[in-house]
Short mmCIF file of C-alpha atoms and ligand atoms in Angstrom, two decimals:
data_model
loop_
_atom_site.label_atom_id
_atom_site.label_comp_id
_atom_site.label_asym_id
_atom_site.label_seq_id
_atom_site.Cartn_x
_atom_site.Cartn_y
_atom_site.Cartn_z
CA MET J 1307 49.18 159.72 110.44
CA PRO J 1308 50.89 156.55 111.63
CA ALA J 1309 54.59 156.85 111.97
CA LYS J 1310 56.60 155.39 109.08
CA ARG J 1311 58.19 152.10 109.94
CA THR J 1312 61.79 151.71 108.88
CA ALA J 1313 62.76 148.24 107.77
CA THR J 1314 65.61 146.83 109.82
CA LYS J 1315 67.83 144.20 108.34
CA PRO J 1316 68.09 140.98 110.41
CA LYS J 1317 71.40 140.87 112.19
CA ALA J 1318 73.82 138.51 110.46
CA THR J 1319 75.32 135.76 112.54
CA PRO J 1320 78.87 136.80 113.38
CA LEU J 1321 81.31 134.38 111.83
CA PRO J 1322 84.15 132.97 113.87
CA LYS J 1323 87.46 134.72 113.67
CA PRO J 1324 90.02 133.28 111.27
CA PRO J 1325 91.52 130.29 113.00
CA ASP J 1326 94.57 130.69 115.16
CA ARG J 1327 96.53 127.87 113.56
CA ARG J 1328 98.67 127.02 116.59
CA ARG J 1329 95.66 126.77 118.89
CA PHE J 1330 93.91 124.64 116.31
CA ARG J 1331 96.71 122.12 116.15
CA THR J 1332 97.04 121.88 119.92
CA ARG J 1333 93.32 121.34 120.41
CA LEU J 1334 93.17 118.63 117.77
CA LEU J 1335 96.25 116.79 119.04
CA THR J 1336 94.98 116.91 122.63
CA TRP J 1337 91.62 115.55 121.50
CA TYR J 1338 93.40 112.80 119.54
CA ARG J 1339 95.46 111.75 122.55
CA ARG J 1340 92.25 111.28 124.53
CA HIS J 1341 89.81 110.05 121.90
CA GLY J 1342 91.81 108.69 118.96
CA ARG J 1343 90.66 105.29 117.72
CA ASP J 1344 92.43 102.17 118.90
CA LEU J 1345 93.13 100.51 115.54
CA PRO J 1346 95.25 97.40 114.87
CA TRP J 1347 97.61 99.29 112.51
CA ARG J 1348 98.22 102.04 115.06
CA THR J 1349 100.65 99.81 116.95
CA THR J 1350 103.23 99.89 114.16
CA ASP J 1351 105.19 102.39 112.13
CA ASP J 1352 106.22 99.82 109.54
CA PRO J 1353 105.46 101.51 106.20
CA TYR J 1354 104.44 98.20 104.62
CA HIS J 1355 101.81 97.54 107.32
CA ILE J 1356 100.58 101.13 107.08
CA LEU J 1357 100.34 100.77 103.31
CA VAL J 1358 98.31 97.54 103.59
CA SER J 1359 95.88 99.21 106.02
CA GLU J 1360 95.54 102.36 103.92
CA ILE J 1361 94.89 100.43 100.70
CA MET J 1362 92.34 98.18 102.43
CA LEU J 1363 90.59 101.18 103.98
CA GLN J 1364 89.92 102.82 100.61
CA GLN J 1365 86.13 102.59 100.16
CA THR J 1366 85.87 100.01 102.97
CA THR J 1367 84.98 100.44 106.64
CA VAL J 1368 87.41 99.96 109.54
CA LYS J 1369 85.19 97.18 110.94
CA THR J 1370 85.39 95.18 107.70
CA VAL J 1371 89.09 95.82 107.21
CA ALA J 1372 90.35 94.88 110.71
CA PRO J 1373 90.17 91.05 110.35
CA TYR J 1374 91.42 91.13 106.75
CA TYR J 1375 94.36 93.29 107.80
CA ALA J 1376 95.28 90.95 110.66
CA ARG J 1377 95.18 87.85 108.41
CA PHE J 1378 97.04 89.59 105.59
CA VAL J 1379 100.01 90.82 107.62
CA ALA J 1380 100.18 87.53 109.54
CA ARG J 1381 100.45 85.66 106.25
CA TRP J 1382 102.78 88.14 104.51
CA PRO J 1383 104.53 90.00 107.36
CA THR J 1384 107.03 91.84 105.15
CA VAL J 1385 106.98 93.56 101.80
CA ALA J 1386 109.42 90.92 100.53
CA ALA J 1387 107.04 88.13 101.56
CA LEU J 1388 104.18 89.78 99.68
CA ALA J 1389 106.38 90.33 96.62
CA ALA J 1390 107.17 86.60 96.59
CA ALA J 1391 103.49 85.58 96.85
CA SER J 1392 101.42 84.62 93.81
CA LEU J 1393 98.78 87.09 92.65
CA ASP J 1394 96.17 84.30 92.89
CA ASP J 1395 96.91 83.83 96.58
CA VAL J 1396 96.72 87.58 97.20
CA LEU J 1397 93.39 87.84 95.39
CA ARG J 1398 92.06 84.91 97.41
CA ALA J 1399 93.07 86.64 100.65
CA TRP J 1400 91.34 89.79 99.38
CA ALA J 1401 88.09 88.06 98.35
CA GLY J 1402 85.13 89.81 99.97
CA LEU J 1403 86.89 93.17 100.42
CA GLY J 1404 85.89 94.35 96.92
CA TYR J 1405 87.68 96.75 94.57
CA TYR J 1406 90.15 94.07 93.56
CA ALA J 1407 92.34 96.41 91.54
CA ARG J 1408 93.68 97.48 94.95
CA ALA J 1409 94.97 93.96 95.65
CA ARG J 1410 96.65 93.75 92.26
CA ASN J 1411 98.24 97.15 92.76
CA LEU J 1412 99.40 96.31 96.28
CA HIS J 1413 101.06 93.17 94.97
CA ALA J 1414 102.69 95.11 92.09
CA CYS J 1415 103.80 97.77 94.58
CA ALA J 1416 105.46 95.16 96.84
CA ARG J 1417 107.37 93.81 93.83
CA ALA J 1418 108.45 97.33 92.83
CA VAL J 1419 109.69 98.11 96.37
CA VAL J 1420 111.79 94.94 96.28
CA GLU J 1421 113.07 95.46 92.72
CA ARG J 1422 113.67 99.24 92.82
CA HIS J 1423 114.49 99.85 96.47
CA GLY J 1424 115.87 96.53 97.73
CA GLY J 1425 112.79 95.93 99.91
CA ILE J 1426 113.12 99.25 101.81
CA PHE J 1427 110.25 101.72 101.43
CA PRO J 1428 111.35 105.11 100.14
CA ASN J 1429 110.76 107.84 102.71
CA ASN J 1430 109.77 110.72 100.47
CA LEU J 1431 106.54 111.61 98.73
CA GLU J 1432 107.91 111.62 95.16
CA ALA J 1433 109.41 108.15 95.34
CA LEU J 1434 106.33 106.77 97.10
CA ARG J 1435 104.05 108.26 94.47
CA ALA J 1436 106.10 106.62 91.73
CA LEU J 1437 105.18 103.15 93.05
CA PRO J 1438 102.30 101.28 91.39
CA GLY J 1439 98.89 101.90 92.97
CA ILE J 1440 100.09 104.72 95.25
CA GLY J 1441 98.30 108.00 94.61
CA ASP J 1442 98.55 111.35 96.40
CA TYR J 1443 96.45 110.27 99.37
CA THR J 1444 98.26 106.98 100.08
CA ALA J 1445 101.71 108.52 99.57
CA ALA J 1446 100.85 111.32 102.02
CA ALA J 1447 99.41 108.85 104.57
CA VAL J 1448 102.45 106.53 104.49
CA ALA J 1449 104.91 109.46 104.51
CA ALA J 1450 103.20 111.29 107.39
CA ILE J 1451 102.39 108.26 109.56
CA THR J 1452 105.65 106.36 109.19
CA PHE J 1453 108.24 109.07 108.48
CA ASP J 1454 106.56 112.11 110.06
CA ALA J 1455 106.96 113.83 106.68
CA PRO J 1456 105.04 117.14 106.37
CA ALA J 1457 102.08 115.83 104.38
CA VAL J 1458 98.30 115.76 104.93
CA PRO J 1459 96.46 112.81 103.40
CA VAL J 1460 93.13 114.18 102.20
CA ASP J 1461 90.39 111.56 101.85
CA GLY J 1462 86.62 112.00 102.00
CA ASN J 1463 86.63 112.37 105.79
CA VAL J 1464 89.31 115.03 105.81
CA GLU J 1465 87.66 116.79 102.88
CA ARG J 1466 84.44 117.01 104.87
CA VAL J 1467 86.10 118.43 107.99
CA VAL J 1468 88.11 121.05 106.11
CA ALA J 1469 85.21 122.05 103.84
CA ARG J 1470 83.04 122.64 106.94
CA LEU J 1471 85.71 124.32 108.98
CA PHE J 1472 86.26 126.96 106.30
CA ALA J 1473 82.75 126.72 104.73
CA ILE J 1474 84.25 126.22 101.27
CA GLU J 1475 81.60 127.18 98.72
CA GLU J 1476 83.37 125.69 95.73
CA LYS J 1477 81.91 122.32 94.72
CA LEU J 1478 83.80 119.04 94.73
CA PRO J 1479 85.72 117.76 92.88
CA ALA J 1480 86.92 121.22 91.77
CA ALA J 1481 87.31 122.19 95.44
CA LYS J 1482 89.90 119.46 96.10
CA ALA J 1483 92.84 121.79 95.44
CA THR J 1484 91.46 124.39 97.88
CA VAL J 1485 90.81 121.71 100.50
CA LYS J 1486 94.37 120.41 100.16
CA ARG J 1487 95.85 123.89 100.41
CA LEU J 1488 93.82 124.75 103.53
CA ALA J 1489 94.50 121.35 105.12
CA ALA J 1490 98.23 121.85 104.54
CA SER J 1491 98.01 125.30 106.14
CA LEU J 1492 96.97 123.61 109.42
CA LEU J 1493 99.90 121.20 109.48
CA PRO J 1494 102.20 121.44 112.53
CA ALA J 1495 105.98 121.56 112.17
CA ARG J 1496 106.26 118.23 114.03
CA ARG J 1497 103.95 115.25 114.66
CA ALA J 1498 102.60 115.25 111.11
CA GLY J 1499 101.63 111.57 111.51
CA ASP J 1500 99.56 112.21 114.64
CA PHE J 1501 97.98 115.24 113.01
CA ALA J 1502 97.00 113.22 109.93
CA GLN J 1503 95.50 110.42 112.01
CA ALA J 1504 93.74 112.90 114.28
CA LEU J 1505 92.14 114.56 111.28
CA MET J 1506 91.06 111.17 109.92
CA ASP J 1507 89.54 110.25 113.28
CA LEU J 1508 87.76 113.57 113.62
CA GLY J 1509 86.12 113.04 110.22
CA ALA J 1510 85.29 109.40 110.95
CA THR J 1511 83.88 109.77 114.45
CA ILE J 1512 82.72 113.36 115.08
CA CYS J 1513 82.34 115.27 111.84
CA SER J 1514 80.07 112.64 110.27
CA PRO J 1515 78.20 113.27 107.00
CA LYS J 1516 74.85 113.45 108.83
CA ARG J 1517 74.33 115.00 112.25
CA PRO J 1518 77.95 115.76 113.14
CA ALA J 1519 78.60 115.82 116.89
CA CYS J 1520 79.78 119.44 116.90
CA ALA J 1521 79.39 119.79 120.67
CA LEU J 1522 82.26 117.31 121.07
CA CYS J 1523 84.44 118.75 118.32
CA PRO J 1524 87.75 120.32 119.34
CA TRP J 1525 87.32 122.86 116.55
CA ASN J 1526 83.75 123.94 117.26
CA GLU J 1527 84.74 127.46 118.35
CA SER J 1528 86.14 128.28 114.94
CA CYS J 1529 84.05 126.20 112.54
CA VAL J 1530 82.39 128.48 109.99
CA ALA J 1531 79.82 125.89 108.85
CA LEU J 1532 78.71 125.41 112.47
CA ALA J 1533 78.41 129.16 112.99
CA LEU J 1534 76.19 129.31 109.94
CA GLY J 1535 74.17 126.28 111.07
CA LEU J 1536 74.88 124.66 107.71
CA GLN J 1537 77.23 121.83 108.64
CA GLU J 1538 75.49 119.10 106.66
CA THR J 1539 75.47 121.14 103.47
CA PHE J 1540 79.28 121.03 103.25
CA PRO J 1541 81.19 119.90 101.30
CA ARG J 1542 79.23 121.30 98.37
CA LYS J 1543 78.72 118.65 95.71
CA PRO J 1544 77.18 118.52 92.25
CA ARG J 1545 73.95 116.53 92.08
CA LYS J 1546 74.70 112.80 91.97
CA ARG J 1547 74.02 110.92 88.75
CA GLU J 1548 73.41 107.24 89.28
CA GLY J 1549 74.90 104.84 86.78
CA LYS J 1550 72.48 103.19 84.41
CA LEU J 1551 71.23 99.74 85.39
CA ARG J 1552 72.95 96.80 83.69
CA ARG J 1553 71.50 93.32 83.44
CA GLY J 1554 72.85 89.89 82.69
CA ALA J 1555 72.69 86.17 83.45
CA ALA J 1556 74.86 83.86 85.55
CA TYR J 1557 75.01 80.07 85.07
CA VAL J 1558 75.62 77.77 88.01
CA ALA J 1559 76.41 74.25 86.77
CA LEU J 1560 76.71 71.69 89.55
CA ARG J 1561 78.22 68.27 88.89
CA THR J 1562 76.88 65.25 90.75
CA ASP J 1563 80.26 64.85 92.51
CA GLY J 1564 79.76 68.21 94.28
CA ARG J 1565 81.78 70.47 91.95
CA VAL J 1566 80.70 73.77 90.49
CA LEU J 1567 81.85 75.26 87.17
CA LEU J 1568 84.03 78.38 87.56
CA ARG J 1569 86.30 80.46 85.38
CA THR J 1570 88.73 83.37 85.79
CA ARG J 1571 87.86 86.83 84.51
CA PRO J 1572 90.27 88.64 82.17
CA SER J 1573 93.20 90.12 84.09
CA SER J 1574 92.32 93.76 83.43
CA GLY J 1575 89.10 95.71 83.86
CA LEU J 1576 86.28 95.32 86.37
CA LEU J 1577 86.96 92.45 88.83
CA GLY J 1578 90.08 91.63 86.81
CA ALA J 1579 91.57 88.15 87.43
CA MET J 1580 88.82 87.32 89.91
CA THR J 1581 86.85 84.06 89.84
CA GLU J 1582 83.28 83.88 88.56
CA VAL J 1583 80.61 81.45 87.46
CA PRO J 1584 80.16 81.64 83.68
CA GLY J 1585 77.83 84.41 82.66
CA SER J 1586 76.60 86.68 79.91
CA ALA J 1587 77.91 90.17 79.25
CA TRP J 1588 76.39 92.83 81.55
CA ALA J 1589 74.51 95.30 79.39
CA HIS J 1590 71.83 97.99 79.60
CA ASP J 1591 69.85 96.26 76.84
CA PHE J 1592 70.35 92.65 77.95
CA ASN J 1593 67.46 90.54 76.69
CA ILE J 1594 66.54 87.70 79.03
CA ALA J 1595 64.77 85.88 76.16
CA HIS J 1596 68.20 85.24 74.61
CA ALA J 1597 69.97 84.50 77.88
CA LEU J 1598 70.72 80.84 77.16
CA GLY J 1599 72.70 81.84 74.07
CA SER J 1600 75.60 82.72 76.39
CA ALA J 1601 75.36 79.65 78.68
CA PRO J 1602 78.56 77.55 78.84
CA ARG J 1603 78.83 74.85 76.17
CA LEU J 1604 78.97 71.55 78.03
CA ARG J 1605 79.42 68.25 76.20
CA THR J 1606 76.11 66.98 77.37
CA ASN J 1607 72.55 68.04 76.91
CA ILE J 1608 71.57 69.81 80.02
CA ALA J 1609 68.44 71.64 80.99
CA TRP J 1610 69.12 75.07 82.45
CA ARG J 1611 66.46 76.20 84.90
CA ARG J 1612 65.95 79.84 85.77
CA LEU J 1613 65.65 80.51 89.48
CA PRO J 1614 63.00 82.89 90.73
CA GLY J 1615 64.21 86.35 91.77
CA LEU J 1616 67.30 88.31 90.82
CA VAL J 1617 70.71 88.92 92.35
CA ARG J 1618 71.28 92.64 92.80
CA HIS J 1619 74.64 94.28 93.32
CA VAL J 1620 75.76 97.89 93.17
CA PHE J 1621 79.20 98.71 91.80
CA THR J 1622 80.60 102.22 92.26
CA HIS J 1623 79.47 103.31 88.83
CA PHE J 1624 76.46 101.15 88.04
CA PRO J 1625 73.86 98.86 89.61
CA LEU J 1626 73.61 95.28 88.29
CA GLU J 1627 70.81 92.71 88.19
CA LEU J 1628 71.60 89.09 87.38
CA ALA J 1629 69.17 86.31 86.50
CA VAL J 1630 70.54 83.01 87.77
CA PHE J 1631 70.25 79.73 85.86
CA VAL J 1632 71.14 76.38 87.42
CA ALA J 1633 71.72 72.91 86.02
CA GLY J 1634 72.81 69.54 87.41
CA VAL J 1635 75.29 67.66 85.20
CA PRO J 1636 76.82 64.14 85.30
CA ARG J 1637 80.14 63.70 87.14
CA ALA J 1638 82.11 62.81 84.00
CA THR J 1639 81.25 66.10 82.25
CA PRO J 1640 84.50 67.85 81.27
CA ALA J 1641 84.91 71.59 81.80
CA PRO J 1642 84.69 73.71 78.66
CA LYS J 1643 87.79 75.64 77.55
CA GLY J 1644 88.79 78.34 80.04
CA ALA J 1645 86.64 76.93 82.87
CA ARG J 1646 87.28 74.44 85.67
CA TRP J 1647 85.32 72.32 88.14
CA VAL J 1648 85.86 73.32 91.76
CA LYS J 1649 84.64 71.43 94.83
CA VAL J 1650 81.83 73.29 96.57
CA LEU J 1651 83.75 72.75 99.81
CA ASP J 1652 86.70 74.67 98.33
CA LEU J 1653 84.66 77.74 97.35
CA PRO J 1654 85.65 79.80 100.43
CA GLY J 1655 89.28 79.68 99.23
CA GLU J 1656 88.42 80.97 95.74
CA ALA J 1657 88.93 84.63 94.77
CA LEU J 1658 85.19 85.17 94.34
CA PRO J 1659 84.04 88.80 94.40
CA THR J 1660 80.99 89.66 96.46
CA VAL J 1661 78.63 89.67 93.47
CA MET J 1662 79.61 86.06 92.66
CA ARG J 1663 79.23 85.00 96.27
CA LYS J 1664 75.71 86.40 96.10
CA VAL J 1665 75.03 84.44 92.90
CA LEU J 1666 76.24 81.18 94.45
CA ALA J 1667 74.31 81.80 97.68
CA HIS J 1668 71.18 82.45 95.65
CA ALA J 1669 71.72 79.25 93.65
CA PHE J 1670 72.34 77.06 96.69
CA GLU J 1671 69.50 78.56 98.72
CA THR J 1672 66.88 78.52 95.98
CA LYS J 1673 67.69 75.40 93.95
S1 LIG X 1346 82.27 121.90 114.48
FE1 LIG X 1346 80.97 120.33 113.60
S2 LIG X 1346 80.96 120.71 111.38
FE2 LIG X 1346 82.65 121.89 112.26
S3 LIG X 1346 84.43 120.56 112.01
FE3 LIG X 1346 83.60 120.20 114.06
S4 LIG X 1346 82.17 118.47 113.83
FE4 LIG X 1346 82.62 119.27 111.77
#
């Protein structure tokens, strides 16, 4: 009779020991000293400059932000200068960066710092958080970087690092509180600003969403996700639901004297106070057959012509497709109420969001 075979359980991968917090901090700070990114806003500890960089960096890459940041702080070098600027000018300087509510909030914040604090940034989290447009993340970033306050700004990059380091099984966004608590548990008693920036850099350059460079990571000896071989599966997230497609029409009227018809969007809501060409509402059930019903009323009979193709743009919560109509009109045509004629040569100075720049590019390239 053959001998009975006993089933042996596969040996589980031993998990790293709970992190030795002090060693962790030292390793990260040493790595940061050697490999931290050389960024334009790292040469200052002026809270206003740090705030501008942090607000610009929300949902935008460092590469895109760098030239905008340099122009912005050269034009408005102090919080008082920004407070004295017109919102229109600020929106123009922001055009192309997207998420324009950030520019409006930054401007409102500058005014609040001047009005409530005499132009001096408060140096504690509570007072920073009470300023317009400053949430937990931005308050923690400004407080840690400029005042060395004991705070860890937790953005998507930091969330990813911490979720992997501790292999947090809870799904985002519910896991945010756990991530914040564990991130705070790593904070050193001093050099909170360096620690925050080191963590940001680790997330941005090493612990990337896909194929993290774990071999180069200063925390690879203690990372639980790495030990499990499951780095890319953290942070755990619920399945993504894409926004429903919206459609609409945009109307590019060009006068024979080289001016294009523009208007300003309502001050609140999506792309609030930004400039646009007249257009229809953006709706799931937009019917192209009725598109000309929402074309601007011009005091002349003009023939709108639909251009081939569509302009596509993806907002954070929905994708958009716009049909573009063009028309040439005589130079004496007045602008309808709420609209204005703007020289084509002056378009770069207008606060046109990216979607409208795409519409105009499509019109000028295809007409
Ligand atoms: S070891 Fe890898 S997964 Fe873990 S924190 Fe470092 S880069 Fe991220």
